[in-house]
Coordinates of C-alpha atoms in Angstrom, one line a residue:
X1 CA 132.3 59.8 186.4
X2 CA 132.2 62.4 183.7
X3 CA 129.3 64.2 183.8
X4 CA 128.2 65.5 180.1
X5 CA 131.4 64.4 178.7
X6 CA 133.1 61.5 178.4
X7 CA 136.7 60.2 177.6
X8 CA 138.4 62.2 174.9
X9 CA 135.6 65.5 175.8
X10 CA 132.8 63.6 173.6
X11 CA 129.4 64.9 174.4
X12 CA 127.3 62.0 176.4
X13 CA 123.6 61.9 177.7
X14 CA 120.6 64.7 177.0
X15 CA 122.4 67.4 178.5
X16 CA 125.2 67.2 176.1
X17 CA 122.8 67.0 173.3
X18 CA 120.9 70.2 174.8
X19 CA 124.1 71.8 174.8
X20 CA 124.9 71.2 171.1
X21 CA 121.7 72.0 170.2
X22 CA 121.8 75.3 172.5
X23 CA 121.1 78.2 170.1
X24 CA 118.7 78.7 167.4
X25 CA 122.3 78.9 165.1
X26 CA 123.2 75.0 165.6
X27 CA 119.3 73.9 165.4
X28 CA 119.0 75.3 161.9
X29 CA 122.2 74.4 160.9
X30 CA 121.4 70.3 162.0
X31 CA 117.6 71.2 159.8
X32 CA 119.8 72.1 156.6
X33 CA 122.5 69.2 156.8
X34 CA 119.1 67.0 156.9
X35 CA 117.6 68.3 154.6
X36 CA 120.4 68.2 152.1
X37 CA 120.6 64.2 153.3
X38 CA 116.8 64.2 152.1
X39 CA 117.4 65.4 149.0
X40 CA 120.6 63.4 147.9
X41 CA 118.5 60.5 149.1
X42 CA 115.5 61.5 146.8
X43 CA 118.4 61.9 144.3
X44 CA 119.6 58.7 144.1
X45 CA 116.8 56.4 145.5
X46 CA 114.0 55.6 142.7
X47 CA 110.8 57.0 144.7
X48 CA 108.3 58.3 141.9
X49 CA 105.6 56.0 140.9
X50 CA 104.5 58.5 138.5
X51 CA 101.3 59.2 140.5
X52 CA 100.1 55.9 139.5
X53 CA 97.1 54.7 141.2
X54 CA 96.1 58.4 141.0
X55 CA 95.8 58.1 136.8
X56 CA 93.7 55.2 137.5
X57 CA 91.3 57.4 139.4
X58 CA 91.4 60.1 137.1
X59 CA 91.0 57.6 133.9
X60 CA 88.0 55.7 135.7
X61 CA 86.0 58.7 136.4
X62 CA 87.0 60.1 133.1
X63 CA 85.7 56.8 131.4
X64 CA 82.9 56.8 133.5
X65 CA 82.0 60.6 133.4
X66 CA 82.8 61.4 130.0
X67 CA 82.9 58.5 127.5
X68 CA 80.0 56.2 128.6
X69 CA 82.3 53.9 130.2
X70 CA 82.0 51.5 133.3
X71 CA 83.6 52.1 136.4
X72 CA 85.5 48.8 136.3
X73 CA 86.1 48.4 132.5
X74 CA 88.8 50.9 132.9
X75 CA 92.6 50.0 132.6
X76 CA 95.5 52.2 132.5
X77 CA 96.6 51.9 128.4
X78 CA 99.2 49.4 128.3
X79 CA 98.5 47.8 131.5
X80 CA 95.7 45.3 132.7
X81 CA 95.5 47.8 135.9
X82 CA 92.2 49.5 136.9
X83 CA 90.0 50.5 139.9
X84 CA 89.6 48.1 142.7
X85 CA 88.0 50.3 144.9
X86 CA 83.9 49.9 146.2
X87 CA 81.8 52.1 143.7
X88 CA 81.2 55.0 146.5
X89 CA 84.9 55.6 146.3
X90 CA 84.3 56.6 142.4
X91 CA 81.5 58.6 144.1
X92 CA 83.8 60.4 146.2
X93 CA 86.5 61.1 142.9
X94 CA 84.0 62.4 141.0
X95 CA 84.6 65.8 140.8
X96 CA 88.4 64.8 139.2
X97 CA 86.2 64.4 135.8
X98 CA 85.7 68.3 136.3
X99 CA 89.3 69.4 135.6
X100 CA 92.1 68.2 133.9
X101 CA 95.1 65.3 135.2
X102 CA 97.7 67.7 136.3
X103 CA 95.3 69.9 138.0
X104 CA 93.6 66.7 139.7
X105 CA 97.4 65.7 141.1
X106 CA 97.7 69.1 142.3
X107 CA 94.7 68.7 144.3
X108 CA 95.8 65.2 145.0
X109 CA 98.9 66.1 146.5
X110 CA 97.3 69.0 148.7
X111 CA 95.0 66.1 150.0
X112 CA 97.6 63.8 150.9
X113 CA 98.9 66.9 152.8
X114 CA 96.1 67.9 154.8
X115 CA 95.5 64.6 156.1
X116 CA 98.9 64.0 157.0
X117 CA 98.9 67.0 159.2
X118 CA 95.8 66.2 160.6
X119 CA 97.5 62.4 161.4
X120 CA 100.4 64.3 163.1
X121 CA 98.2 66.3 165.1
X122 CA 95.8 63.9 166.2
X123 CA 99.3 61.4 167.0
X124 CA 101.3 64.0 168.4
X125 CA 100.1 67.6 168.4
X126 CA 101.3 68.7 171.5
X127 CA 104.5 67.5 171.7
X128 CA 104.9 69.2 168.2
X129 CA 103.7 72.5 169.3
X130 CA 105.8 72.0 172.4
X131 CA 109.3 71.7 170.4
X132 CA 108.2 74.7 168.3
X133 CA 110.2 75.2 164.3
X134 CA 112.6 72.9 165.5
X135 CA 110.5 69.6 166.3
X136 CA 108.5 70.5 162.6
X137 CA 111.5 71.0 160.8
X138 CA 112.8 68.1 161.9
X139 CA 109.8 65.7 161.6
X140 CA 109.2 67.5 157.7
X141 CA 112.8 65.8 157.1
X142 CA 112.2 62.8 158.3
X143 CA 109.0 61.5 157.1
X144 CA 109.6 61.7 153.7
X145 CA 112.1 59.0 153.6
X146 CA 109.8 56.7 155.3
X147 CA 108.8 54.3 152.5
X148 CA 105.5 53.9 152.9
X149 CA 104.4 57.3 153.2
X150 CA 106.6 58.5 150.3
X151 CA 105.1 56.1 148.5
X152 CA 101.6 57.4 149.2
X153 CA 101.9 60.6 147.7
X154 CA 104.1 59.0 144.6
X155 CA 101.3 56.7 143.8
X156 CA 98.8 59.7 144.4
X157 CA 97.1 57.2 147.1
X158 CA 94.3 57.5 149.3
X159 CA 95.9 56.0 152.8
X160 CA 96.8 58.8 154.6
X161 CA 92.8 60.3 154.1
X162 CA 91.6 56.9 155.2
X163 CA 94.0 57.0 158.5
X164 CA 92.9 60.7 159.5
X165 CA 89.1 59.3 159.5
X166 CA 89.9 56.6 161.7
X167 CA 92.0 58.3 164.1
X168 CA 89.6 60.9 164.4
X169 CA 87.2 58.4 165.9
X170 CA 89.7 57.4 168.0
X171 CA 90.3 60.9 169.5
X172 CA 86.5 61.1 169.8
X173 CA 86.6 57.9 172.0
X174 CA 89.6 58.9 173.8
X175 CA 87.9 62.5 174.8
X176 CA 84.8 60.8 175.8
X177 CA 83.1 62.2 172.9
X178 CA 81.2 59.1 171.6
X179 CA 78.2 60.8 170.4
X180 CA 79.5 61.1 166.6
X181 CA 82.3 58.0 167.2
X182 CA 81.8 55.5 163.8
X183 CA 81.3 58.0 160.9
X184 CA 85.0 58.5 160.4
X185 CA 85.0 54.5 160.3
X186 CA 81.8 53.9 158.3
X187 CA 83.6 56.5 155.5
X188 CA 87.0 54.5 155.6
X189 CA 85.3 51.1 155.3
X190 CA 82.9 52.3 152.8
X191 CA 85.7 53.8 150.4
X192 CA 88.2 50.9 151.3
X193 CA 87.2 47.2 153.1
X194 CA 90.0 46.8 155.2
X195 CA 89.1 49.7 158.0
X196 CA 86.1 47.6 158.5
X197 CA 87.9 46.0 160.8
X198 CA 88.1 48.9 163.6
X199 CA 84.0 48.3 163.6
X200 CA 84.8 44.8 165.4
X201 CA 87.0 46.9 167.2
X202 CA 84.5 49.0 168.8
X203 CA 82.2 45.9 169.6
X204 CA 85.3 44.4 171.6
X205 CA 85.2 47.2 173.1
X206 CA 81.9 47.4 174.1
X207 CA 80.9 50.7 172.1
X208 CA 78.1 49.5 170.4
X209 CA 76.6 52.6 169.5
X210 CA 79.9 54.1 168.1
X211 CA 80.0 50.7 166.0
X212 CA 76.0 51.0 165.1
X213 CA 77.0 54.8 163.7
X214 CA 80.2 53.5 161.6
X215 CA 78.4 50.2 160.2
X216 CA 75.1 52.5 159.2
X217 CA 77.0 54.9 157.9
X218 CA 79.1 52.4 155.5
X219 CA 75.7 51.2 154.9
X220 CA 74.3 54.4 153.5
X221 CA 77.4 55.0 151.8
X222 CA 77.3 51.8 150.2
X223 CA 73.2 52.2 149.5
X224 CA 74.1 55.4 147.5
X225 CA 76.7 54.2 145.2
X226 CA 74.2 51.1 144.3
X227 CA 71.8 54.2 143.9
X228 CA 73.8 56.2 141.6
X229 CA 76.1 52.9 139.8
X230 CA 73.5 50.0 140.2
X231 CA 75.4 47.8 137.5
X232 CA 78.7 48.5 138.9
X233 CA 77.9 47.7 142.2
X234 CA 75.9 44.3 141.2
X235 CA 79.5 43.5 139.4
X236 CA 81.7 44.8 142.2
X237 CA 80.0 42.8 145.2
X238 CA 79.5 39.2 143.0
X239 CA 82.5 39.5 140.6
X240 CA 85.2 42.2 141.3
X241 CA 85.8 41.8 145.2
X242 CA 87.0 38.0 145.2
X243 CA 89.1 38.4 141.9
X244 CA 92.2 39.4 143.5
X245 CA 93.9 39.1 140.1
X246 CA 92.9 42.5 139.6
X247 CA 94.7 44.1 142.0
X248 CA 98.1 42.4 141.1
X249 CA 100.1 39.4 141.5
X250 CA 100.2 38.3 145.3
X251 CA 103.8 37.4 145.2
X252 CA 104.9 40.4 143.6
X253 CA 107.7 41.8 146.5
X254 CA 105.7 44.6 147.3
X255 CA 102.7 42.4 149.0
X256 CA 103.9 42.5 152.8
X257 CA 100.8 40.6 154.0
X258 CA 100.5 37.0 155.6
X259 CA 99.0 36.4 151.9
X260 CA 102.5 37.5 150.6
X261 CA 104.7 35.1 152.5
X262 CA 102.4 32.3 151.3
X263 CA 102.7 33.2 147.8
X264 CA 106.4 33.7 148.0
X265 CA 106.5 30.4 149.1
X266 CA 104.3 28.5 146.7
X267 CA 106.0 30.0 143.8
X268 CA 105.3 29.5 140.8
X269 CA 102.0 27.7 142.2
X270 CA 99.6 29.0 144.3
X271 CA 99.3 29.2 147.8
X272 CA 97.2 27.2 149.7
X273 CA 93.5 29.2 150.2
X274 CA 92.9 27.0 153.4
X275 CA 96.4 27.6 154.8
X276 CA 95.9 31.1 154.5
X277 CA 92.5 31.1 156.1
X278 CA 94.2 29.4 159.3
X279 CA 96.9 31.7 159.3
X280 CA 94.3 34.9 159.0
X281 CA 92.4 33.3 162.2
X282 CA 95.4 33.3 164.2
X283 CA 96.5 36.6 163.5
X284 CA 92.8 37.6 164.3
X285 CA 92.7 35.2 167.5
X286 CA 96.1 37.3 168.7
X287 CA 94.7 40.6 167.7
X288 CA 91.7 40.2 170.2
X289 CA 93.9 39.0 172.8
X290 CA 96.7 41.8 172.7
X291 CA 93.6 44.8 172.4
X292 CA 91.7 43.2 175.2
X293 CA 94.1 44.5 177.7
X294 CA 94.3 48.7 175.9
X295 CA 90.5 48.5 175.8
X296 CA 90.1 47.7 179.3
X297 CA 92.3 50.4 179.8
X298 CA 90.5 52.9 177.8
X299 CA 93.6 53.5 176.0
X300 CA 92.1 53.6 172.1
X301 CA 95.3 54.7 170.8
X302 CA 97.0 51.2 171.3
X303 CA 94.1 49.5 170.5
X304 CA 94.1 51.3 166.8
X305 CA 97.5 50.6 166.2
X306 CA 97.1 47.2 167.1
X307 CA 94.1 47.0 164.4
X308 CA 95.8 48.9 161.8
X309 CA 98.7 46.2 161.8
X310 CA 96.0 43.5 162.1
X311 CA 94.5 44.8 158.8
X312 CA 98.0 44.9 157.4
X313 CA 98.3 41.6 157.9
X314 CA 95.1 39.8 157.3
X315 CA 94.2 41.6 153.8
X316 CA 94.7 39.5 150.7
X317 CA 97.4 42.1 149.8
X318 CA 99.0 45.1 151.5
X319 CA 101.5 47.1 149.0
X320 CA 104.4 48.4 150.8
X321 CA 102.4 52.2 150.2
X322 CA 99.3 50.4 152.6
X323 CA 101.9 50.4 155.7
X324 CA 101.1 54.4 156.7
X325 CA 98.7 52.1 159.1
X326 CA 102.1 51.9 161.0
X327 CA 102.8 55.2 162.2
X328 CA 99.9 54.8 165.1
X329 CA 102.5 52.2 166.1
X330 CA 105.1 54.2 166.2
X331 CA 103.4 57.2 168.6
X332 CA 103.0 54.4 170.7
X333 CA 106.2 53.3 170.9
X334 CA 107.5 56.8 171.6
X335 CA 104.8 57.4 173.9
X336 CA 106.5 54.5 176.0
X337 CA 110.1 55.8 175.6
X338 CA 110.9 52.5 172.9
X339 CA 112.8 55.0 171.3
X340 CA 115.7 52.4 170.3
X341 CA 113.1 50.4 168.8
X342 CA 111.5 53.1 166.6
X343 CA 114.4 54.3 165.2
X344 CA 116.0 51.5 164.2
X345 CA 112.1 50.0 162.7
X346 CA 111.9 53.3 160.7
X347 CA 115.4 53.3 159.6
X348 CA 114.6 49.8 158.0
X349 CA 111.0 50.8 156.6
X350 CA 113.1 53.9 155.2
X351 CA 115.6 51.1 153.9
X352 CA 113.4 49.6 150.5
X353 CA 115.5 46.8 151.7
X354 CA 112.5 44.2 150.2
X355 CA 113.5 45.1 146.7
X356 CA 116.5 43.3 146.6
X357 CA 114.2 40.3 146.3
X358 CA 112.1 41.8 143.7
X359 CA 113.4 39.4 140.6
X360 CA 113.8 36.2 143.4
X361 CA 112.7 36.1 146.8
X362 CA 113.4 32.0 146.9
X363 CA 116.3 30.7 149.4
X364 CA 116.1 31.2 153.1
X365 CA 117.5 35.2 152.6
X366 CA 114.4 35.9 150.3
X367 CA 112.0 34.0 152.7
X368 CA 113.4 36.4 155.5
X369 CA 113.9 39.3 153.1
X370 CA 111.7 39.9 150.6
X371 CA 109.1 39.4 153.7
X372 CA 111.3 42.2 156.3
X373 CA 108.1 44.4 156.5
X374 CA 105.4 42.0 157.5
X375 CA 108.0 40.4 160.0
X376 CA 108.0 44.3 161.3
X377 CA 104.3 44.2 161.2
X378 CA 103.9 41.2 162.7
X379 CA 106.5 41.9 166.0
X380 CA 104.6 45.4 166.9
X381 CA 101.2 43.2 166.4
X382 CA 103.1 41.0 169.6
X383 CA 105.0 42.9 171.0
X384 CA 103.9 46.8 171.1
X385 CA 104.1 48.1 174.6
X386 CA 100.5 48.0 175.9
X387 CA 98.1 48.1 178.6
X388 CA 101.3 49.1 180.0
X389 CA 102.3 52.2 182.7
X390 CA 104.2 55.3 180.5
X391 CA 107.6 55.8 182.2
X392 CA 108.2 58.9 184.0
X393 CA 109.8 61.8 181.9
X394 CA 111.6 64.5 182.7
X395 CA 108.5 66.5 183.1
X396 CA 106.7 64.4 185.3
X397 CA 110.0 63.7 187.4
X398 CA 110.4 67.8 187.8
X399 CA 106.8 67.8 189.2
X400 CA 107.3 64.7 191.4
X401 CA 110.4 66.2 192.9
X402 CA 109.3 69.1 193.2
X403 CA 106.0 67.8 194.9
X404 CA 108.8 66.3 197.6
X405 CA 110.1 69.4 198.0
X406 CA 106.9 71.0 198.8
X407 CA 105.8 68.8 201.4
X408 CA 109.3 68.7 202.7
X409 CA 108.8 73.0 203.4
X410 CA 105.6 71.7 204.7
X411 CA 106.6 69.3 207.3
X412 CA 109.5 71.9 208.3
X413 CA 107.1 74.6 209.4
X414 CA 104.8 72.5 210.6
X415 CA 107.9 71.1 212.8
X416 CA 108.5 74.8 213.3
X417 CA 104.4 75.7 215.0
X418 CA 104.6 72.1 216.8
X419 CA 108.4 72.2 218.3
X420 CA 109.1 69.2 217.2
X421 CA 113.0 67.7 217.1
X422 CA 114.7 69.1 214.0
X423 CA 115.9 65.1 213.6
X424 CA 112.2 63.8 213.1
X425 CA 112.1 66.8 210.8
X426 CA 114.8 65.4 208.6
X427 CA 114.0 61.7 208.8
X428 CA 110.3 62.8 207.4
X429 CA 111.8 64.7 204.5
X430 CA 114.1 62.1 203.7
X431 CA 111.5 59.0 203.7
X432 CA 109.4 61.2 201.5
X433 CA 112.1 62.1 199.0
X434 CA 112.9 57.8 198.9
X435 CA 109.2 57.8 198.0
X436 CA 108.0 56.4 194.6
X437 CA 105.6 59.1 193.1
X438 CA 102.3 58.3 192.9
X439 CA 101.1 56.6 190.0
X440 CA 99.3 59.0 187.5
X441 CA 96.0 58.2 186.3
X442 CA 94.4 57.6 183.0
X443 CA 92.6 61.0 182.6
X444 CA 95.9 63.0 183.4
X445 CA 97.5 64.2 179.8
X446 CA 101.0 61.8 178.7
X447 CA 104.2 63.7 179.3
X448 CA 105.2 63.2 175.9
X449 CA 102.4 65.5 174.8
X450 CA 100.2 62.6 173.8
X451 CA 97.4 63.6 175.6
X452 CA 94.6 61.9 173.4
X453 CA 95.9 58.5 173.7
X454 CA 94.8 57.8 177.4
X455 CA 97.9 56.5 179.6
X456 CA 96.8 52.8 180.0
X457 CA 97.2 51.5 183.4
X458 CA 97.9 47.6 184.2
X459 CA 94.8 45.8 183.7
X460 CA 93.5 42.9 185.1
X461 CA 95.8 39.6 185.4

């Protein structure tokens, strides 16, 4: 037994890290030494995509706007890339054709972070607000050497936007706020296909009306574009959504969808259209099984994360920038004390460790490899903690012992009005204090400050 410290006076458990991070002092100094790691990392790790897939944007409304073009003539000079997106996303960039490319990655960037402080807030608000400078300093260092998210704002992306919609239905949902549940999904599925998905969502979980809202509002979105771009939509619908050749090569390293690892395989053919449908089924088939339990539990955080790494998987291709859908994952994982497990999944997703299969992913290392982040995507999608009771913290353990304590005071005085033996006194304490607290339930706010995500008690067998 050494209490804090251990042999040789190394600091052990929370208490020793409490006591190294004791004084404002220490906590900055840890924020600069990690932020000078962040920036020798930026340094020497090629990050910038040279806002990419934001110059497509830009170009396609320009064309469009400016020049008499067609939304999905476009390509980026001296590539064959151009816009992939449904036509009511070229609605929604249309006021990029009023200012000038630098100005519109400016306002880009600013985007990107707005609605990635309204994903931290919706995943984990309080507990942010609860650790004060410190827990924001230290999340601000972190994040950006998670790979997909740095890859985002690089690429000038529209992910994180998409994400802040969708988990702002789920906070509706979670709050019991269902009147206005679905636009936030009928947006994301009407700029993007793949958030579609959280509509069957709702109708698992039995909120048809939230599920009527999102698929009218796609709907209307959708109407409006044909409205405003009839021949781009005819062309987009018929032509441009099942040409996935526009989008890229689905073996290029980057694809980390169930599509990906089929084309890795069959190269240089083509893989198997039928064998992919199977495998798309089965992911699906798991999917409703594993969010059956969170949506019996009413606990609509787990049962977005588990769609967001459904979509992952089952879209033709997922670039490596598309895996932002992870980080409701990961509040779940944290929210369930996996904290082994999170950091050693965001230390590989920081890792770009499928590039070293970019030139050949063939051989049993590139099978495994060059495929590390849909095998990441694929455990949490079987394995993420749900529909399962949130260990006691320290919080709740202060309030359950100190719950003993007060009925222990109780029992002495009432021992005290009733004369009764000072022995039966201290045998009732002591059963009491050998007592498990009782279990919270669903409604009452997650020690770890999650208090959207409803704690999801063990549903039925």
């Amino acid at each position: 037994m050494y209490g804090a410290r251990g042999r040789g006076g190394d600091v052990r458990g929370p208490e020793g890290v409490s006591a190294v991070l004791s004084t404002d002092r220490r906590r900055l100094a840890l924020v600069l030494v990690l932020a000078a790691a962040v920036g020798v990392f930026t340094a020497t790790v090629p990050l910038l995509r040279d806002w990419f897939d934001l110059r497509v944007y830009y170009g396609t409304v320009d064309a469009w706007v400016h020049h008499g073009g067609r939304i999905y003539d476009y390509r980026v000079p001296g590539t064959t890339y151009g816009f992939t997106y449904p036509p009511f996303a070229a609605l929604g960039m249309l006021p990029m054709a009023l200012v000038g490319l630098r100005t519109a990655i400016a306002f880009g960037l600013l985007l990107n972070l707005a609605a990635l402080a309204v994903v931290l807030l919706l995943l984990a608000g309080p507990a942010l607000r609860r650790h004060g400078w410190f827990g924001l300093a230290l999340t601000a260092c972190l994040l950006p050497l998670f790979e997909p998210l740095r890859d985002t704002f690089s690429f000038g992306q529209v992910n994180l936007v998409l994400l802040a919609l969708v988990l702002g239905d789920a906070r509706l949902l979670s709050r019991g706020r269902g009147r206005w549940a679905g636009v936030g999904i009928g947006l994301a599925a009407a700029i993007k296909l793949t958030p579609a998905l959280f509509i069957v969502l709702l109708l698992l979980g039995r909120r048809r009306r939230a599920a009527g809202v999102a698929t009218a509002v796609a709907a209307a979105a959708t109407g409006l574009a044909a409205w405003a771009a009839p021949d781009a939509s005819r062309f987009y619908w018929t032509d441009a959504l099942w040409d996935t050749g526009r989008v890229g090569r689905l073996a290029y390293v980057s694809n980390q969808s169930v599509q990906g690892v089929l084309a890795r395989l069959a190269t240089p053919g083509e893989p198997s259209r039928a064998l992919w449908a199977t495998a798309v089924l089965l992911v699906l088939c798991v999917w409703a099984w594993r969010a059956w339990r969170p949506l019996a539990a009413g606990d609509w955080g787990a049962a977005f994360a588990l769609t967001g790494l459904t979509a992952c998987l089952v879209s033709p291709i997922t670039w490596v920038h598309h895996l932002v859908w992870l980080l409701p994952s990961f509040a779940v994982l944290l929210r369930h004390r996996r904290l082994r497990i999170a950091a050693a999944l965001y230390g590989v997703l920081c890792s770009s460790v499928v590039w070293l299969w970019f030139d050949d992913a063939s051989g049993l290392d590139g099978f495994l490899g060059s495929n590390t982040y849909t095998w990441i995507t694929l455990g949490l999608l079987l394995w993420l903690p749900v529909g399962e009771a949130v260990r006691d913290g320290p919080d709740r353990a202060a309030v359950s012992g100190a719950g003993v304590v007060s009925r222990g005071l109780r029992a002495v005085r009432t021992t005290r009005l009733t004369g009764r033996h000072p022995r039966k006194v201290r045998a009732r304490v002591s059963r009491q204090g050998r007592e498990a607290p009782e279990r919270a339930s669903p409604s009452r706010a997650d020690p770890n400050g999650a208090s959207w995500i409803s704690r999801a008690a063990p549903g039925p067998p």
